[in-house]
Amino acid sequence: MARGRIKHRAAITVALLASVAFVFAAVYVYQVPGETVIQYLLMILILLLGVMAVAAVLVAMSVIARKYFKS
């Protein structure tokens, strides 16, 4: 039972951290003036962080759904 609880908390923690990192990266890129190669690389990083955030949220939701809606 404790192992499931640890997975549940880990999934939610990963989802929150990925979402916060996505927001901070987006704010940072929009503050950098000009269009440089570094900015394009950061935009690619933001897209990857966004995908990771969405995936982490989906994993967290599936863990919660399995825990509370056992069939």
Coordinates of C-alpha atoms in Angstrom, one line a residue:
M1 CA 0.0 0.0 0.0
A2 CA 2.8 2.4 0.8
R3 CA 4.4 1.8 -2.6
G4 CA 1.3 2.9 -4.4
R5 CA 1.2 6.0 -2.3
I6 CA 4.8 6.8 -3.2
K7 CA 4.0 6.5 -6.9
H8 CA 1.0 8.7 -6.5
R9 CA 3.0 11.5 -4.8
A10 CA 5.9 11.1 -7.2
A11 CA 3.6 11.4 -10.3
I12 CA 2.0 14.6 -8.9
T13 CA 5.4 16.1 -7.9
V14 CA 6.8 15.4 -11.4
A15 CA 3.7 17.0 -13.0
L16 CA 4.0 20.1 -10.8
L17 CA 7.8 20.5 -11.4
A18 CA 7.4 20.1 -15.2
S19 CA 4.6 22.7 -15.3
V20 CA 6.6 25.2 -13.2
A21 CA 9.7 24.7 -15.3
F22 CA 7.6 25.2 -18.5
V23 CA 6.2 28.5 -17.2
F24 CA 9.6 29.8 -16.1
A25 CA 11.2 28.9 -19.4
A26 CA 8.4 30.5 -21.4
V27 CA 8.7 33.7 -19.3
Y28 CA 12.5 33.8 -19.7
V29 CA 12.3 33.4 -23.5
Y30 CA 9.8 36.1 -23.9
Q31 CA 12.0 38.5 -21.9
V32 CA 15.1 37.9 -24.1
P33 CA 15.1 40.5 -26.9
G34 CA 15.9 39.6 -30.5
E35 CA 15.8 36.4 -32.4
T36 CA 19.0 34.5 -31.8
V37 CA 20.0 30.8 -32.1
I38 CA 19.9 30.5 -28.4
Q39 CA 16.3 31.8 -28.3
Y40 CA 15.3 29.2 -30.9
L41 CA 17.0 26.5 -28.9
L42 CA 15.2 27.7 -25.8
M43 CA 11.9 27.6 -27.7
I44 CA 12.5 24.0 -28.6
L45 CA 13.3 23.3 -24.9
I46 CA 10.0 25.0 -23.9
L47 CA 8.1 22.7 -26.4
L48 CA 9.8 19.7 -24.9
L49 CA 9.1 20.8 -21.4
G50 CA 5.4 21.4 -22.4
V51 CA 5.2 17.9 -23.8
M52 CA 6.8 16.5 -20.6
A53 CA 4.3 18.6 -18.4
V54 CA 1.3 17.2 -20.3
A55 CA 2.6 13.7 -20.1
A56 CA 3.3 14.0 -16.4
V57 CA -0.2 15.4 -15.8
L58 CA -1.7 12.5 -17.8
V59 CA 0.4 10.0 -15.8
A60 CA -0.7 11.6 -12.5
M61 CA -4.3 11.5 -13.6
S62 CA -4.1 7.8 -14.5
V63 CA -2.4 7.0 -11.2
I64 CA -5.2 8.8 -9.3
A65 CA -7.9 7.3 -11.4
R66 CA -6.5 3.8 -10.8
K67 CA -6.3 4.4 -7.1
Y68 CA -9.8 5.8 -6.6
F69 CA -11.8 4.2 -9.3
K70 CA -10.8 0.5 -9.1
S71 CA -13.0 -1.6 -11.2

